[in-house]
Amino acid sequence: MPWRRTRDPYAIWVAEVLLQQTQVPTALPYYKRFLKRFPTVAALARASDQAVLKVWEGLGYYRRALNLLAAARLVVRDHAGRVPDDPERFARLPGVGRYTCGAVQSIAFGRALAAVDGNAVRVLARWFAIRKPVTDAATHRLLWDLAEALVPPSAPGDWNQAVMELGSTVCTPRTPQCQVCPVRRLCEAAERGIAARLPVKRKRKPIPHIEVGAGIVWRRGKILMCKRPAGKMLAGLWEFPGGKRWPDETIPACIRRELKEECDLDVEVGRHLVDVTHTYSHLKVTLRCYHCRAPRGRVKRLACDDARWVRVDEIPRLPLPAADLRILQALGIDRQTAIRATRNPRRR
Ligand code: SF4
């Protein structure tokens, strides 16, 4: 993994942010693309939020990208463009929580701080046979205390990465390979034969599933795109406008109401295009998408940060949520075309 072969604190920081809530194989191409586009803190600090969101597009948890951008600007402004090697200062930057701080400071600067991700949680819960739910605040604190007590003053970054990698490769969720594990002789769960039953997790409540009406609103060969408002989920990304269906409301009625509320636009709802279901961490959404026409009327930005009429082939220039990328696909533009179009706008 490229982030294991660098001492550049910025590159390590980018990797650690990407790897939160994202598996390594998914994060890898994003890491390469991100560093190619923004190779230094200064380059990132100069970027627009739209450019950063475009590179992050499809990965989810977009707040991570915007926090990284805000933090890069502060690093340039307050730290002469150098990632602070002081954990307290680093932890004051937007989006830098305990995990990111520990990981970057230990790997890049050799600070003896722990970094506990999901893999490390599993290793520690088994190593010390912790039978309380690991999501409980008290257990979480205990795991961090154990990790802090274990981290060695020499090569703490290697240690943290080793523990996390042990969790991803040997101490795996369903079938821990205790017979080849270097922790075997110390591990209480292996000793008691309870490894596969740990860590204990509380059952998650089922997430709600909502239906959303989305309009592909046409006018003179262009489609209306709206920018999601700051402070809301998916803030800064562009979408086909629409919203949540009310009980007893039909999807066409929902689209008409939403377009009126969001943009003060009267639309005629036509044929169905596609249904797209997307699952977020806390919500499952089915977007029911219909072609619409809005021959007249000025678009007002009542519930969006911006609204534009855009040619279909220009839509890939905008950063879109994953669900809207699939709608774009249904309109005949697939993700690869969209990525190529963004890289070489003149060749489209
Ligand atoms: Fe995990 Fe088994 Fe190693 Fe314990 S001995 S840390 S349970 S793989």
CSV table of C-alpha atoms and ligand atoms in Angstrom, one decimal:
chain,number,residue,atom,x,y,z
A,1,MET,CA,0.0,0.0,0.0
A,2,PRO,CA,1.5,3.3,-1.1
A,3,TRP,CA,0.8,5.1,2.2
A,4,ARG,CA,3.1,2.5,3.9
A,5,ARG,CA,6.0,3.6,1.7
A,6,THR,CA,6.0,7.3,2.4
A,7,ARG,CA,7.0,9.5,5.4
A,8,ASP,CA,5.2,12.5,3.9
A,9,PRO,CA,2.8,13.5,6.7
A,10,TYR,CA,0.4,15.0,4.2
A,11,ALA,CA,0.2,11.8,2.2
A,12,ILE,CA,-0.2,9.8,5.4
A,13,TRP,CA,-2.9,12.1,6.6
A,14,VAL,CA,-4.8,11.9,3.3
A,15,ALA,CA,-4.6,8.1,3.5
A,16,GLU,CA,-5.9,8.0,7.1
A,17,VAL,CA,-8.8,10.2,6.2
A,18,LEU,CA,-9.7,8.1,3.2
A,19,LEU,CA,-9.4,4.8,5.1
A,20,GLN,CA,-12.1,5.9,7.7
A,21,GLN,CA,-15.3,4.1,6.7
A,22,THR,CA,-13.7,2.8,3.5
A,23,GLN,CA,-12.0,-0.5,2.7
A,24,VAL,CA,-8.4,-0.5,1.3
A,25,PRO,CA,-9.3,-1.7,-2.2
A,26,THR,CA,-11.8,1.1,-2.6
A,27,ALA,CA,-9.6,3.8,-1.0
A,28,LEU,CA,-6.5,2.9,-3.1
A,29,PRO,CA,-7.6,4.5,-6.5
A,30,TYR,CA,-9.0,7.5,-4.7
A,31,TYR,CA,-5.7,8.0,-2.8
A,32,LYS,CA,-3.7,7.9,-6.0
A,33,ARG,CA,-6.1,10.3,-7.8
A,34,PHE,CA,-6.3,12.7,-4.8
A,35,LEU,CA,-2.5,13.0,-4.5
A,36,LYS,CA,-2.0,13.4,-8.2
A,37,ARG,CA,-4.5,16.2,-8.3
A,38,PHE,CA,-3.5,17.8,-4.9
A,39,PRO,CA,0.1,16.6,-4.3
A,40,THR,CA,0.9,19.0,-1.4
A,41,VAL,CA,-1.0,20.7,1.4
A,42,ALA,CA,-0.5,24.0,-0.5
A,43,ALA,CA,-2.1,22.6,-3.7
A,44,LEU,CA,-5.0,21.3,-1.7
A,45,ALA,CA,-5.4,24.6,0.1
A,46,ARG,CA,-5.7,26.4,-3.2
A,47,ALA,CA,-8.4,24.1,-4.5
A,48,SER,CA,-12.2,24.8,-4.6
A,49,ASP,CA,-14.6,22.7,-2.6
A,50,GLN,CA,-16.1,21.6,-5.9
A,51,ALA,CA,-12.8,20.3,-7.2
A,52,VAL,CA,-12.2,18.4,-4.0
A,53,LEU,CA,-15.7,16.9,-4.0
A,54,LYS,CA,-15.3,15.9,-7.6
A,55,VAL,CA,-12.2,13.8,-6.8
A,56,TRP,CA,-14.0,12.4,-3.7
A,57,GLU,CA,-17.1,11.7,-5.8
A,58,GLY,CA,-18.7,8.2,-5.2
A,59,LEU,CA,-16.8,7.6,-1.9
A,60,GLY,CA,-19.4,8.9,0.5
A,61,TYR,CA,-18.9,10.7,3.8
A,62,TYR,CA,-18.1,13.9,1.9
A,63,ARG,CA,-17.7,15.9,5.2
A,64,ARG,CA,-14.2,14.1,5.4
A,65,ALA,CA,-13.1,15.8,2.1
A,66,LEU,CA,-14.4,19.2,3.1
A,67,ASN,CA,-12.8,19.0,6.5
A,68,LEU,CA,-9.5,18.0,4.9
A,69,LEU,CA,-9.7,21.0,2.6
A,70,ALA,CA,-10.5,23.4,5.5
A,71,ALA,CA,-7.7,21.9,7.5
A,72,ALA,CA,-5.2,22.3,4.6
A,73,ARG,CA,-6.1,26.0,4.4
A,74,LEU,CA,-5.4,26.4,8.1
A,75,VAL,CA,-2.1,24.5,7.8
A,76,VAL,CA,-1.0,27.0,5.1
A,77,ARG,CA,-2.3,30.0,7.0
A,78,ASP,CA,-1.1,29.1,10.5
A,79,HIS,CA,1.7,26.5,10.1
A,80,ALA,CA,3.6,27.7,7.0
A,81,GLY,CA,2.2,24.8,5.0
A,82,ARG,CA,3.7,22.1,7.2
A,83,VAL,CA,1.6,19.5,8.9
A,84,PRO,CA,2.0,20.2,12.6
A,85,ASP,CA,4.1,17.6,14.4
A,86,ASP,CA,2.6,18.6,17.7
A,87,PRO,CA,-0.4,16.4,18.5
A,88,GLU,CA,-2.3,19.1,20.3
A,89,ARG,CA,-2.1,21.6,17.4
A,90,PHE,CA,-2.8,18.9,14.8
A,91,ALA,CA,-5.9,17.8,16.8
A,92,ARG,CA,-7.3,21.3,16.6
A,93,LEU,CA,-7.7,21.1,12.8
A,94,PRO,CA,-11.1,20.3,11.3
A,95,GLY,CA,-11.9,16.6,11.0
A,96,VAL,CA,-8.9,15.5,13.1
A,97,GLY,CA,-10.3,13.2,15.7
A,98,ARG,CA,-8.4,10.9,18.1
A,99,TYR,CA,-7.9,8.2,15.5
A,100,THR,CA,-6.5,10.5,12.7
A,101,CYS,CA,-4.3,12.3,15.2
A,102,GLY,CA,-2.8,9.1,16.6
A,103,ALA,CA,-2.3,7.5,13.2
A,104,VAL,CA,-0.7,10.5,11.5
A,105,GLN,CA,1.4,11.6,14.5
A,106,SER,CA,2.7,8.1,15.2
A,107,ILE,CA,3.4,7.1,11.6
A,108,ALA,CA,4.7,10.4,10.3
A,109,PHE,CA,6.4,11.8,13.4
A,110,GLY,CA,7.1,8.8,15.7
A,111,ARG,CA,4.8,10.1,18.5
A,112,ALA,CA,3.9,7.4,21.0
A,113,LEU,CA,0.1,7.7,20.5
A,114,ALA,CA,-2.3,4.9,19.8
A,115,ALA,CA,-4.5,4.6,16.7
A,116,VAL,CA,-7.6,2.4,17.2
A,117,ASP,CA,-9.6,1.6,14.1
A,118,GLY,CA,-12.2,-1.2,13.7
A,119,ASN,CA,-9.5,-3.8,13.1
A,120,ALA,CA,-7.5,-2.8,16.2
A,121,VAL,CA,-10.8,-2.9,18.3
A,122,ARG,CA,-11.2,-6.5,17.3
A,123,VAL,CA,-7.7,-7.5,18.1
A,124,LEU,CA,-7.7,-5.8,21.5
A,125,ALA,CA,-11.2,-7.1,22.4
A,126,ARG,CA,-9.9,-10.6,21.8
A,127,TRP,CA,-6.4,-10.2,23.2
A,128,PHE,CA,-7.9,-9.0,26.5
A,129,ALA,CA,-11.2,-11.1,26.2
A,130,ILE,CA,-13.4,-8.0,26.6
A,131,ARG,CA,-17.0,-9.3,26.7
A,132,LYS,CA,-18.8,-6.0,27.0
A,133,PRO,CA,-20.2,-4.4,23.8
A,134,VAL,CA,-17.3,-2.5,22.1
A,135,THR,CA,-19.6,0.2,21.0
A,136,ASP,CA,-20.4,1.2,24.6
A,137,ALA,CA,-18.6,4.4,25.6
A,138,ALA,CA,-16.9,2.8,28.6
A,139,THR,CA,-15.6,-0.1,26.7
A,140,HIS,CA,-14.4,2.2,23.9
A,141,ARG,CA,-12.5,4.2,26.5
A,142,LEU,CA,-11.0,1.0,27.9
A,143,LEU,CA,-9.9,-0.2,24.5
A,144,TRP,CA,-8.1,3.2,23.9
A,145,ASP,CA,-6.5,3.0,27.3
A,146,LEU,CA,-5.2,-0.5,26.5
A,147,ALA,CA,-3.9,0.7,23.2
A,148,GLU,CA,-2.2,3.7,24.7
A,149,ALA,CA,-0.6,1.4,27.3
A,150,LEU,CA,0.7,-1.0,24.6
A,151,VAL,CA,2.1,1.5,22.1
A,152,PRO,CA,5.9,1.4,22.4
A,153,PRO,CA,7.9,4.7,22.4
A,154,SER,CA,10.1,3.4,19.6
A,155,ALA,CA,8.4,2.9,16.2
A,156,PRO,CA,4.9,3.6,17.5
A,157,GLY,CA,3.7,4.0,13.9
A,158,ASP,CA,4.9,0.5,13.0
A,159,TRP,CA,3.2,-0.8,16.0
A,160,ASN,CA,-0.1,0.8,15.3
A,161,GLN,CA,-0.1,-0.3,11.7
A,162,ALA,CA,0.9,-3.8,12.7
A,163,VAL,CA,-2.0,-4.1,15.1
A,164,MET,CA,-4.5,-2.8,12.5
A,165,GLU,CA,-3.0,-5.1,9.8
A,166,LEU,CA,-3.1,-8.1,12.2
A,167,GLY,CA,-6.9,-7.4,12.5
A,168,SER,CA,-7.4,-7.1,8.7
A,169,THR,CA,-5.3,-10.2,7.8
A,170,VAL,CA,-5.1,-12.7,10.7
A,171,CYS,CA,-7.5,-11.7,13.4
A,172,THR,CA,-10.4,-11.5,11.0
A,173,PRO,CA,-14.0,-11.1,12.0
A,174,ARG,CA,-15.3,-14.7,11.4
A,175,THR,CA,-12.3,-16.9,11.2
A,176,PRO,CA,-9.4,-15.7,13.3
A,177,GLN,CA,-6.2,-17.6,12.3
A,178,CYS,CA,-5.0,-18.0,15.9
A,179,GLN,CA,-2.5,-20.8,15.0
A,180,VAL,CA,-0.3,-18.3,12.9
A,181,CYS,CA,-0.9,-15.3,15.1
A,182,PRO,CA,2.1,-13.6,16.7
A,183,VAL,CA,-0.1,-12.7,19.7
A,184,ARG,CA,-1.3,-16.2,20.2
A,185,ARG,CA,0.6,-16.9,23.5
A,186,LEU,CA,-0.7,-13.7,25.1
A,187,CYS,CA,-4.3,-13.8,23.8
A,188,GLU,CA,-6.9,-14.5,26.4
A,189,ALA,CA,-9.7,-15.1,23.9
A,190,ALA,CA,-7.6,-17.7,22.1
A,191,GLU,CA,-6.7,-19.3,25.4
A,192,ARG,CA,-10.3,-19.6,26.4
A,193,GLY,CA,-11.5,-20.6,22.9
A,194,ILE,CA,-13.9,-17.7,22.6
A,195,ALA,CA,-12.1,-15.7,19.8
A,196,ALA,CA,-14.9,-16.1,17.2
A,197,ARG,CA,-17.5,-14.8,19.7
A,198,LEU,CA,-15.7,-11.5,20.2
A,199,PRO,CA,-15.9,-8.6,19.9
A,200,VAL,CA,-19.4,-8.3,21.3
A,201,LYS,CA,-21.6,-5.8,19.4
A,202,ARG,CA,-25.0,-4.4,20.2
A,203,LYS,CA,-27.6,-5.2,17.5
A,204,ARG,CA,-28.0,-2.2,15.2
A,205,LYS,CA,-31.5,-0.9,14.8
A,206,PRO,CA,-32.8,-1.4,11.3
A,207,ILE,CA,-32.3,1.8,9.3
A,208,PRO,CA,-35.3,3.6,7.8
A,209,HIS,CA,-36.1,3.3,4.1
A,210,ILE,CA,-37.5,6.3,2.4
A,211,GLU,CA,-38.8,7.0,-1.1
A,212,VAL,CA,-37.7,10.1,-3.0
A,213,GLY,CA,-39.1,11.5,-6.2
A,214,ALA,CA,-36.4,13.0,-8.4
A,215,GLY,CA,-37.1,15.0,-11.5
A,216,ILE,CA,-34.9,15.0,-14.7
A,217,VAL,CA,-36.2,18.4,-15.6
A,218,TRP,CA,-35.6,19.3,-19.2
A,219,ARG,CA,-35.7,22.7,-20.9
A,220,ARG,CA,-34.3,23.4,-24.4
A,221,GLY,CA,-32.0,20.3,-24.3
A,222,LYS,CA,-30.6,21.1,-20.9
A,223,ILE,CA,-31.3,19.5,-17.5
A,224,LEU,CA,-31.8,21.3,-14.2
A,225,MET,CA,-29.2,20.5,-11.5
A,226,CYS,CA,-29.4,21.7,-8.0
A,227,LYS,CA,-26.5,22.1,-5.4
A,228,ARG,CA,-27.3,20.6,-2.0
A,229,PRO,CA,-27.3,23.3,0.7
A,230,ALA,CA,-24.5,23.7,3.2
A,231,GLY,CA,-25.1,22.0,6.5
A,232,LYS,CA,-27.3,19.2,5.0
A,233,MET,CA,-26.4,15.7,4.1
A,234,LEU,CA,-24.3,15.6,0.9
A,235,ALA,CA,-23.7,19.4,1.1
A,236,GLY,CA,-22.0,20.9,-1.9
A,237,LEU,CA,-22.8,18.0,-4.2
A,238,TRP,CA,-25.2,18.4,-7.2
A,239,GLU,CA,-28.3,16.4,-7.7
A,240,PHE,CA,-31.3,15.9,-9.8
A,241,PRO,CA,-33.9,17.9,-7.8
A,242,GLY,CA,-36.6,16.3,-5.8
A,243,GLY,CA,-37.4,15.1,-2.3
A,244,LYS,CA,-39.0,12.7,0.1
A,245,ARG,CA,-42.5,11.4,-0.8
A,246,TRP,CA,-45.2,12.2,1.7
A,247,PRO,CA,-47.5,9.4,2.9
A,248,ASP,CA,-50.3,8.9,0.3
A,249,GLU,CA,-48.6,11.1,-2.2
A,250,THR,CA,-47.9,9.8,-5.7
A,251,ILE,CA,-44.3,10.1,-7.0
A,252,PRO,CA,-45.3,12.6,-9.8
A,253,ALA,CA,-47.2,14.7,-7.2
A,254,CYS,CA,-44.1,14.6,-5.0
A,255,ILE,CA,-41.9,15.7,-7.8
A,256,ARG,CA,-44.2,18.6,-8.7
A,257,ARG,CA,-44.4,19.7,-5.0
A,258,GLU,CA,-40.7,19.4,-4.4
A,259,LEU,CA,-39.7,21.4,-7.5
A,260,LYS,CA,-42.2,24.1,-6.5
A,261,GLU,CA,-40.8,24.2,-3.0
A,262,GLU,CA,-37.1,24.0,-4.0
A,263,CYS,CA,-37.0,26.1,-7.1
A,264,ASP,CA,-40.5,27.8,-7.4
A,265,LEU,CA,-40.8,25.9,-10.7
A,266,ASP,CA,-43.9,24.3,-12.2
A,267,VAL,CA,-43.0,21.0,-13.9
A,268,GLU,CA,-44.9,18.5,-16.1
A,269,VAL,CA,-44.0,15.0,-15.1
A,270,GLY,CA,-43.5,12.6,-18.0
A,271,ARG,CA,-42.2,9.0,-18.3
A,272,HIS,CA,-40.4,7.1,-15.7
A,273,LEU,CA,-36.6,6.8,-16.2
A,274,VAL,CA,-35.2,4.6,-13.5
A,275,ASP,CA,-35.3,3.6,-9.8
A,276,VAL,CA,-32.1,3.8,-7.8
A,277,THR,CA,-31.7,2.5,-4.3
A,278,HIS,CA,-28.7,3.6,-2.2
A,279,THR,CA,-27.9,2.8,1.4
A,280,TYR,CA,-26.2,5.3,3.6
A,281,SER,CA,-24.9,4.5,7.1
A,282,HIS,CA,-28.2,5.6,8.7
A,283,LEU,CA,-30.7,5.6,5.9
A,284,LYS,CA,-31.8,3.7,2.8
A,285,VAL,CA,-33.2,5.7,0.0
A,286,THR,CA,-35.0,4.7,-3.2
A,287,LEU,CA,-34.9,7.5,-5.8
A,288,ARG,CA,-37.8,7.2,-8.3
A,289,CYS,CA,-36.7,9.2,-11.3
A,290,TYR,CA,-39.0,10.7,-13.9
A,291,HIS,CA,-38.4,12.9,-17.0
A,292,CYS,CA,-40.1,16.2,-16.5
A,293,ARG,CA,-40.5,19.4,-18.6
A,294,ALA,CA,-40.4,22.9,-17.3
A,295,PRO,CA,-41.0,25.1,-20.5
A,296,ARG,CA,-41.1,28.4,-18.6
A,297,GLY,CA,-40.5,30.1,-15.3
A,298,ARG,CA,-37.4,31.4,-13.6
A,299,VAL,CA,-35.6,29.1,-11.2
A,300,LYS,CA,-35.3,30.4,-7.7
A,301,ARG,CA,-32.9,28.9,-5.2
A,302,LEU,CA,-35.4,28.5,-2.4
A,303,ALA,CA,-34.0,25.3,-0.8
A,304,CYS,CA,-30.7,24.8,-2.7
A,305,ASP,CA,-27.4,26.6,-2.8
A,306,ASP,CA,-27.3,26.9,-6.5
A,307,ALA,CA,-29.3,25.7,-9.6
A,308,ARG,CA,-28.2,25.5,-13.2
A,309,TRP,CA,-29.5,24.3,-16.6
A,310,VAL,CA,-26.7,21.9,-17.8
A,311,ARG,CA,-26.2,19.9,-21.0
A,312,VAL,CA,-26.2,16.1,-20.3
A,313,ASP,CA,-22.6,15.8,-21.4
A,314,GLU,CA,-21.6,18.6,-19.0
A,315,ILE,CA,-23.2,17.1,-15.9
A,316,PRO,CA,-20.0,14.9,-15.2
A,317,ARG,CA,-18.1,18.1,-14.5
A,318,LEU,CA,-20.2,18.6,-11.3
A,319,PRO,CA,-19.5,16.5,-8.2
A,320,LEU,CA,-22.5,14.1,-7.8
A,321,PRO,CA,-23.6,11.7,-5.0
A,322,ALA,CA,-23.3,8.0,-5.9
A,323,ALA,CA,-27.0,7.6,-6.4
A,324,ASP,CA,-27.1,10.5,-9.0
A,325,LEU,CA,-24.1,8.9,-10.8
A,326,ARG,CA,-26.4,5.9,-11.4
A,327,ILE,CA,-29.1,8.2,-12.7
A,328,LEU,CA,-26.6,9.7,-15.0
A,329,GLN,CA,-25.7,6.2,-16.2
A,330,ALA,CA,-29.4,5.7,-17.0
A,331,LEU,CA,-29.2,8.8,-19.1
A,332,GLY,CA,-26.5,7.2,-21.2
A,333,ILE,CA,-23.3,8.5,-19.4
A,334,ASP,CA,-21.5,5.9,-17.4
A,335,ARG,CA,-19.1,6.5,-14.6
A,336,GLN,CA,-15.9,5.9,-16.6
A,337,THR,CA,-17.1,8.3,-19.3
A,338,ALA,CA,-17.9,10.8,-16.6
A,339,ILE,CA,-14.4,10.5,-15.1
A,340,ARG,CA,-12.7,10.8,-18.5
A,341,ALA,CA,-14.9,13.8,-19.3
A,342,THR,CA,-13.7,15.5,-16.1
A,343,ARG,CA,-10.1,14.8,-16.8
A,344,ASN,CA,-10.2,15.9,-20.4
A,345,PRO,CA,-13.0,18.4,-20.7
A,346,ARG,CA,-12.0,19.5,-24.3
A,347,ARG,CA,-12.2,15.9,-25.7
A,348,ARG,CA,-15.7,15.3,-24.7
B,1,SF4,FE1,-6.9,-12.8,17.2
B,1,SF4,FE2,-6.5,-15.4,17.6
B,1,SF4,FE3,-4.5,-13.6,17.4
B,1,SF4,FE4,-6.0,-13.6,19.5
B,1,SF4,S1,-4.7,-15.2,18.8
B,1,SF4,S2,-5.3,-11.8,18.4
B,1,SF4,S3,-8.0,-14.1,18.6
B,1,SF4,S4,-5.9,-14.2,15.8
